[in-house]
mmCIF file of C-alpha atoms in Angstrom:
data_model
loop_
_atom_site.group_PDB
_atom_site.id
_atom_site.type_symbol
_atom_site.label_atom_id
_atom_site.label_comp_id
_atom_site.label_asym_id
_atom_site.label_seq_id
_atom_site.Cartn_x
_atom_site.Cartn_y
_atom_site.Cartn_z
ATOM 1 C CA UNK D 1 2.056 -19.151 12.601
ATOM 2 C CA UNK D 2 -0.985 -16.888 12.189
ATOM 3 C CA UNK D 3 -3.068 -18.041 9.195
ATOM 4 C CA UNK D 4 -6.453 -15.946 8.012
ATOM 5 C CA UNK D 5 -8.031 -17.979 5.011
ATOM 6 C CA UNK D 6 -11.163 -15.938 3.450
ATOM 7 C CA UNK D 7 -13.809 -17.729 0.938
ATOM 8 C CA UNK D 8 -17.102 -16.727 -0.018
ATOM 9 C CA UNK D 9 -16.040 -14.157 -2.973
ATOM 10 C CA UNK D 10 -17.485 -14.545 -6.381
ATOM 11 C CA UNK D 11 -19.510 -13.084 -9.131
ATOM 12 C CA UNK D 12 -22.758 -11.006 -7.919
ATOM 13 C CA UNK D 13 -24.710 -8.721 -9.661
ATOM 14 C CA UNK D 14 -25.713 -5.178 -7.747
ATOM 15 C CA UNK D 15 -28.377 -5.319 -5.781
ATOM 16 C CA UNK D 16 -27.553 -8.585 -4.594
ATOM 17 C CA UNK D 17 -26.064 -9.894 -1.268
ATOM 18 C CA UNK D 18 -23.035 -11.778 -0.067
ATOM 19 C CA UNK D 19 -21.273 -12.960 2.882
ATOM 20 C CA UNK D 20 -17.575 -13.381 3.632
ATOM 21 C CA UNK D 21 -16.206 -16.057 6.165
ATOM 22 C CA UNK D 22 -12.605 -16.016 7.362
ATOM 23 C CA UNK D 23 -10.949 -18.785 9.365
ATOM 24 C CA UNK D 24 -8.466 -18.362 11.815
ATOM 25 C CA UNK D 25 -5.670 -19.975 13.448
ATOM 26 C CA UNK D 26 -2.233 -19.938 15.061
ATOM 27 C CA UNK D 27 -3.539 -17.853 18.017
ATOM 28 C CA UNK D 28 -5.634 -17.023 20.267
ATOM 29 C CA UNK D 29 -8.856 -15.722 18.177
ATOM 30 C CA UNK D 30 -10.810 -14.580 20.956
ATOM 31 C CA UNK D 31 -7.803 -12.469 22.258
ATOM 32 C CA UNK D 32 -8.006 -9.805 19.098
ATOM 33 C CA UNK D 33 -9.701 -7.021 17.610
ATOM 34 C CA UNK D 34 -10.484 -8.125 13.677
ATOM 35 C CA UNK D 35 -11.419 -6.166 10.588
ATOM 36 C CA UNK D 36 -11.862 -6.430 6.715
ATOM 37 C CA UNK D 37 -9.649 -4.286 4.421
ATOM 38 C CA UNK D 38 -10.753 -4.032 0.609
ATOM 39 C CA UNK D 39 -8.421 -3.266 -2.374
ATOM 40 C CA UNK D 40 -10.234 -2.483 -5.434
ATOM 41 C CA UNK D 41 -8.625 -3.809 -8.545
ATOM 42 C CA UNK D 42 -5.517 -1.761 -9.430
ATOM 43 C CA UNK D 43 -6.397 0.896 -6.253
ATOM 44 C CA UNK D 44 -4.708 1.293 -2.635
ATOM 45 C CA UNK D 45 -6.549 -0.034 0.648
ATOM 46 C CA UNK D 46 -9.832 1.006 2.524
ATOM 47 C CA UNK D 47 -10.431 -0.179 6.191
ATOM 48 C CA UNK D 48 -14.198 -1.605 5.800
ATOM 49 C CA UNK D 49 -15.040 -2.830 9.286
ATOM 50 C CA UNK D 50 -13.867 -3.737 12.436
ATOM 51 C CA UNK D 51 -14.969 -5.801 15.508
ATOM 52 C CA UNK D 52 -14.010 -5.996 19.097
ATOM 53 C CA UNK D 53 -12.731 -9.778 20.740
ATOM 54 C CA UNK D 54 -16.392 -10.134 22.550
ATOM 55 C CA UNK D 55 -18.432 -8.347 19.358
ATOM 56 C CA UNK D 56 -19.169 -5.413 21.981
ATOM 57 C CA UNK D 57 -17.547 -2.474 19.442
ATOM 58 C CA UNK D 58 -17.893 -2.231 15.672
ATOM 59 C CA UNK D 59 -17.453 0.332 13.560
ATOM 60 C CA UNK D 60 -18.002 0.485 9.944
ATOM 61 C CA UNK D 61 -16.408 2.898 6.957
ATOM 62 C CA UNK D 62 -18.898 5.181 5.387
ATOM 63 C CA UNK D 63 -18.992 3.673 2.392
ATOM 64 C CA UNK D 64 -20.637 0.324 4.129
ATOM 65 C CA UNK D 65 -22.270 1.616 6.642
ATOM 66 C CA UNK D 66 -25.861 0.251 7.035
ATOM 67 C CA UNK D 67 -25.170 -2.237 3.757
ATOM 68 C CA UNK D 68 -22.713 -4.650 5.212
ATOM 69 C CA UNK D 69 -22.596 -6.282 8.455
ATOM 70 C CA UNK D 70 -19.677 -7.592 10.535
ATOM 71 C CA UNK D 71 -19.693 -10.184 13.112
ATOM 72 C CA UNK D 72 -17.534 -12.933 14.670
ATOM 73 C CA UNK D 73 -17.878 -16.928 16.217
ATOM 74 C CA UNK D 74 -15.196 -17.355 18.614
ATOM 75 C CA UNK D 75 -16.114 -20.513 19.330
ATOM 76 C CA UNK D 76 -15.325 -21.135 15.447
ATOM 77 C CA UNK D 77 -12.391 -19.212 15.372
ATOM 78 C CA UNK D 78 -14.007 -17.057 12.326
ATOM 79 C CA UNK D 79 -15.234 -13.727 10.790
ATOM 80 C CA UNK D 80 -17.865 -12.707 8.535
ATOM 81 C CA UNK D 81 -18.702 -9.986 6.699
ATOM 82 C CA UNK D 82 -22.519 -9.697 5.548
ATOM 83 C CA UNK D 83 -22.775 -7.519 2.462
ATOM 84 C CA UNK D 84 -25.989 -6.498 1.361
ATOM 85 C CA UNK D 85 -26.972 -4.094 -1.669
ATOM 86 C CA UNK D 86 -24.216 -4.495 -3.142
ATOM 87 C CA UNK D 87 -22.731 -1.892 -6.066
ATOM 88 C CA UNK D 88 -19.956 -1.713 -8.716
ATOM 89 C CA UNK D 89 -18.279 0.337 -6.392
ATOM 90 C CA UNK D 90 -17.783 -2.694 -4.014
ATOM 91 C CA UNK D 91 -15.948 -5.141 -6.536
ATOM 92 C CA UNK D 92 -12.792 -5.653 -4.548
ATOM 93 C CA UNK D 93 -10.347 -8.345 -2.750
ATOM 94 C CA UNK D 94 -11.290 -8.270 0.512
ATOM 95 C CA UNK D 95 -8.869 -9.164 2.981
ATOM 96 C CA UNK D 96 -9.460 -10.834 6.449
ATOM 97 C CA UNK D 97 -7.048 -9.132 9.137
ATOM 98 C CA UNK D 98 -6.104 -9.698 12.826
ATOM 99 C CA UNK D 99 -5.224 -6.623 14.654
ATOM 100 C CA UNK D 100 -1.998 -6.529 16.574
ATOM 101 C CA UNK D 101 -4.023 -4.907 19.868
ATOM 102 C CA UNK D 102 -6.674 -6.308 21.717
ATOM 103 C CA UNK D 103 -7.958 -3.163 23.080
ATOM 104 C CA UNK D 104 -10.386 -1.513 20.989
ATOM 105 C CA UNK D 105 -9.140 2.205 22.053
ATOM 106 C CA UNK D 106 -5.807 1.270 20.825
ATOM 107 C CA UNK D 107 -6.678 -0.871 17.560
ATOM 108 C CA UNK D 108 -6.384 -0.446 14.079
ATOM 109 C CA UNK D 109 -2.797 -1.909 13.718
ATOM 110 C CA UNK D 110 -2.732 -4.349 10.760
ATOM 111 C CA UNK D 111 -0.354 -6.839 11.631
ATOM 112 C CA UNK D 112 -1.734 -10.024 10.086
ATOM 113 C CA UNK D 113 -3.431 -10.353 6.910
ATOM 114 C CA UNK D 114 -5.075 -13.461 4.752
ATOM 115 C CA UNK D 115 -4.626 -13.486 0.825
ATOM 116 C CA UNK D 116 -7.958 -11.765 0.282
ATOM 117 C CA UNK D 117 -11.518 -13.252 -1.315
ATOM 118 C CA UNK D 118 -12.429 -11.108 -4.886
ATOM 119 C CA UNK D 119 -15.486 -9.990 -4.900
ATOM 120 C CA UNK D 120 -16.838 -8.944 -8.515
ATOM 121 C CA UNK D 121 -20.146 -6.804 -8.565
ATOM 122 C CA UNK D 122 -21.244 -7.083 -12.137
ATOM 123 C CA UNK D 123 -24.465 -7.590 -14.174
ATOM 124 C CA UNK S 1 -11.869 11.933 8.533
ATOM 125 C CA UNK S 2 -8.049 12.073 8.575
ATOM 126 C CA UNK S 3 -7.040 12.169 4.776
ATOM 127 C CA UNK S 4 -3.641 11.442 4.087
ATOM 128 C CA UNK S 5 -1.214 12.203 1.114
ATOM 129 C CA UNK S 6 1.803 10.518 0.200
ATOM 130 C CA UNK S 7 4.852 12.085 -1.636
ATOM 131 C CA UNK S 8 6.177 11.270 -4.181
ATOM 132 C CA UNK S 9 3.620 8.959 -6.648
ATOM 133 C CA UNK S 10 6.666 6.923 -7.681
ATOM 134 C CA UNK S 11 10.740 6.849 -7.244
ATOM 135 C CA UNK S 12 12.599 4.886 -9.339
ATOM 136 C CA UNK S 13 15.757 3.871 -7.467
ATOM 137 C CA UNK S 14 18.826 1.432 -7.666
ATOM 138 C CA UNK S 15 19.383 -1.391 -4.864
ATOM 139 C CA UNK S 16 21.919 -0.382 -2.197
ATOM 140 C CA UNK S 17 19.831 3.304 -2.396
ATOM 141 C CA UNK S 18 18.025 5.337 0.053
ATOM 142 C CA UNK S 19 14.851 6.322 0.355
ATOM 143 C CA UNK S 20 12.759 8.576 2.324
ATOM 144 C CA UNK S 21 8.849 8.498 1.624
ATOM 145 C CA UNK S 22 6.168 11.134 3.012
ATOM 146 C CA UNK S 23 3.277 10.660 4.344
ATOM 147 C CA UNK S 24 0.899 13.913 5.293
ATOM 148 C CA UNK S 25 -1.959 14.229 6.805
ATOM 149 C CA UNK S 26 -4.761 16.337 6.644
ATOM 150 C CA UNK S 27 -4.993 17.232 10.678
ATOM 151 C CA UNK S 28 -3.121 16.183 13.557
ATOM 152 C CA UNK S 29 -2.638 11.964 14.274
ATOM 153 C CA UNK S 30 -4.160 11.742 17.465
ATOM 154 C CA UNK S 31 -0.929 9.983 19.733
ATOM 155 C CA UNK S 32 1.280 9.637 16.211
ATOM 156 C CA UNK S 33 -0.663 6.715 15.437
ATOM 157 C CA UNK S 34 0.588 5.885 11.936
ATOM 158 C CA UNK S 35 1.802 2.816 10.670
ATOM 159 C CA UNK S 36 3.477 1.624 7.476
ATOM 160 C CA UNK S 37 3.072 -1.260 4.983
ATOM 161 C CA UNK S 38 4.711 -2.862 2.078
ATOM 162 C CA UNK S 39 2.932 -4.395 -0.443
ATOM 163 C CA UNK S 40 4.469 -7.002 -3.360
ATOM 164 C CA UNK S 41 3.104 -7.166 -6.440
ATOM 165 C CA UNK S 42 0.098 -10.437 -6.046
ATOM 166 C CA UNK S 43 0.807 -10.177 -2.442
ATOM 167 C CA UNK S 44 -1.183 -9.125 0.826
ATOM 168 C CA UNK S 45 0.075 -6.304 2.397
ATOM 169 C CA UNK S 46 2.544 -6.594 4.697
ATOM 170 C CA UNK S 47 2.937 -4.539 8.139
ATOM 171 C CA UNK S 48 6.205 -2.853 8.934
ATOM 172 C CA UNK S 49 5.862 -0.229 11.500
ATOM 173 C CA UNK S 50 3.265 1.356 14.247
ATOM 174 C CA UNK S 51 3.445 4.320 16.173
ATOM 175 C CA UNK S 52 5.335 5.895 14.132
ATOM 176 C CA UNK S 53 8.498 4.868 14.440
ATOM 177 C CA UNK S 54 8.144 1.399 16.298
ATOM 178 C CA UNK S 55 9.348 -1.629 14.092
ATOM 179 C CA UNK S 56 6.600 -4.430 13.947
ATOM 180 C CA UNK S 57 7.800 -7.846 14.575
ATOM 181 C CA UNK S 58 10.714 -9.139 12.289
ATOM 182 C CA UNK S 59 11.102 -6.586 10.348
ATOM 183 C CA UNK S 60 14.737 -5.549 9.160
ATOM 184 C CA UNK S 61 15.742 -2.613 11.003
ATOM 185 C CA UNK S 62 16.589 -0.874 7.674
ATOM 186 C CA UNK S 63 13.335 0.089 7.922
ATOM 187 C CA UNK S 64 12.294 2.752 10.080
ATOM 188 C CA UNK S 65 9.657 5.270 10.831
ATOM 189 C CA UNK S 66 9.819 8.514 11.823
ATOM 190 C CA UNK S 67 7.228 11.907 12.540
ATOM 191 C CA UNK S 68 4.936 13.359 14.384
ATOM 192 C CA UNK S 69 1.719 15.624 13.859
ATOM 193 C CA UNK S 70 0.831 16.067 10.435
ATOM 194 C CA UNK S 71 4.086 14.929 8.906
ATOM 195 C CA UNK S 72 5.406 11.367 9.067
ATOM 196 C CA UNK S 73 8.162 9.344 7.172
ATOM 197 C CA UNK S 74 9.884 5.563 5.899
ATOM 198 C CA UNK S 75 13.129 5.271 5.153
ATOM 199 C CA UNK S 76 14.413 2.548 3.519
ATOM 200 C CA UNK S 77 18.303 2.789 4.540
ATOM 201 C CA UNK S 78 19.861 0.903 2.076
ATOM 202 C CA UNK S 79 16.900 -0.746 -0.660
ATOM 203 C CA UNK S 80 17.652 -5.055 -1.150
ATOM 204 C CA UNK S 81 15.610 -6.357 -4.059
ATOM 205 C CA UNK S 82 12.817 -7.157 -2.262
ATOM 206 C CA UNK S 83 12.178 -3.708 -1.062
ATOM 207 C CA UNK S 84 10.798 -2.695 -4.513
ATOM 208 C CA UNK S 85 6.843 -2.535 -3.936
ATOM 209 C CA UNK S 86 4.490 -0.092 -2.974
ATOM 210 C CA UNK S 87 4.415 1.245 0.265
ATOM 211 C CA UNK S 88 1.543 2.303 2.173
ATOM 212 C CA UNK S 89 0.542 4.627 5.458
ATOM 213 C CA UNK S 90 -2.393 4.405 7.540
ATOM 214 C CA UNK S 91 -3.700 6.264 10.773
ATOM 215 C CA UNK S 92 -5.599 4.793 13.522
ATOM 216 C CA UNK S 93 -5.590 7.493 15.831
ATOM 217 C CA UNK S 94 -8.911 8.496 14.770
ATOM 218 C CA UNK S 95 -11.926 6.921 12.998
ATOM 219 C CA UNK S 96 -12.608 6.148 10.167
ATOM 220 C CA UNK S 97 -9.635 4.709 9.796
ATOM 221 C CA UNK S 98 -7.380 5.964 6.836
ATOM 222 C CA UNK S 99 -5.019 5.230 4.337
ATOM 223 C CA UNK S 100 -2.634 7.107 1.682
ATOM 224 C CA UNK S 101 -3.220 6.479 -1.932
ATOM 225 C CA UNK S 102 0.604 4.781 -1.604
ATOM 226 C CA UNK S 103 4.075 5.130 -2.901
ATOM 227 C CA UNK S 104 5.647 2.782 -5.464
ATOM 228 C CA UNK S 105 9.331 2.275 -5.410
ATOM 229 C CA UNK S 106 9.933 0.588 -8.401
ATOM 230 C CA UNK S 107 13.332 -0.040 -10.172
ATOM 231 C CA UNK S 108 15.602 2.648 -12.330
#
């Protein structure tokens, strides 16, 4: 059974920085493309980042771009998510999510997703 | 950026129902890559279909997908209990990669 377990969430004020780790298991990690996926409270889903099996493609959202950082330990089966300058505008659960393809010109299928870390950008 | 629209907001329906839900989009989904999702209230989303029409793992076939282009639908053939949630779509046939604002299907 595929199991994505996020922590690092938590109470930061703007400005501030963060990371994200997500553990993985019940397949092969280094097989799959990866991403976070944010839900602000009460809102619908945003695609934040995602990362190729060997790190060799990313690709970031607008919103993110140049703030946050993704990146990936194969050898520790997890994912990270390096947010930096953080705003109000970034309180949201963040989900960890394994893509169903492991070829980054066919990925962006959502198949498997953790329970989410909040994140809550406040002063 | 693909933006997409979904249709309607809400539908209030009875179990044993159909329903069809629309998804639009604002320019052509390179290869009809859309896929669907269900999401439970307190719950992750949940992936149903990709490529349009193509049932993930799993999933109960009265689910399926259907479009191509700009225009792309779920139908729920006959709604169980379960079923009532909000559903989502979501292109990855070009990047960034995009969803719709979602359709709740709650109860009548």
């Amino acid at each position: 059974e595929v199991q994505l377990v996020e922590s690092g969430g938590g109470l930061i004020q703007p400005g501030r920085s963060l990371r994200l780790s997500c553990v993985a298991s019940g397949f092969t990690f280094d097989d799959y493309v990866l991403h976070w996926v944010r839900q602000a409270p009460g809102k619908g889903l945003e695609w934040v980042s995602g990362i190729s099996w060997n790190s060799g493609r990313i690709a970031y959202a607008d919103s993110v771009k140049g703030r946050f950082t993704i990146s990936r330990d194969n050898a520790k089966n997890s994912l990270y998510l390096q947010m930096n300058s953080l705003r109000a505008e970034d309180m949201a659960l963040y989900y960890c999510v394994k893509d169903y393809s492991s070829n980054w010109d066919e990925m962006g299928i959502f198949e498997n997703w953790g329970r989410g870390t909040l994140v809550t950008v406040s002063t | 950026e693909i933006v997409l629209t979904q249709s309607p907001g809400t539908v209030s329906l009875s179990p044993g129902e159909r329903v069809t839900l629309s998804c639009r989009a604002s320019h052509s989904v390179p290869r009809n890559y859309v896929a669907w999702y269900q999401q439970r209230p307190g719950q992750a989303p949940r992936f149903l279909i990709y490529g349009a029409s193509t049932r993930g793992t799993d999933i109960p076939d009265r689910f399926s997908g259907s479009g191509s282009g700009t225009d792309f639908t779920l139908t729920v053939s006959r709604l169980e209990p379960e079923d009532f949630a909000v559903y989502y779509c979501q292109q990855y046939g070009s990047s960034p990669l995009t969803f719709g604002p979602g359709t709740k299907v709650d109860f009548k």
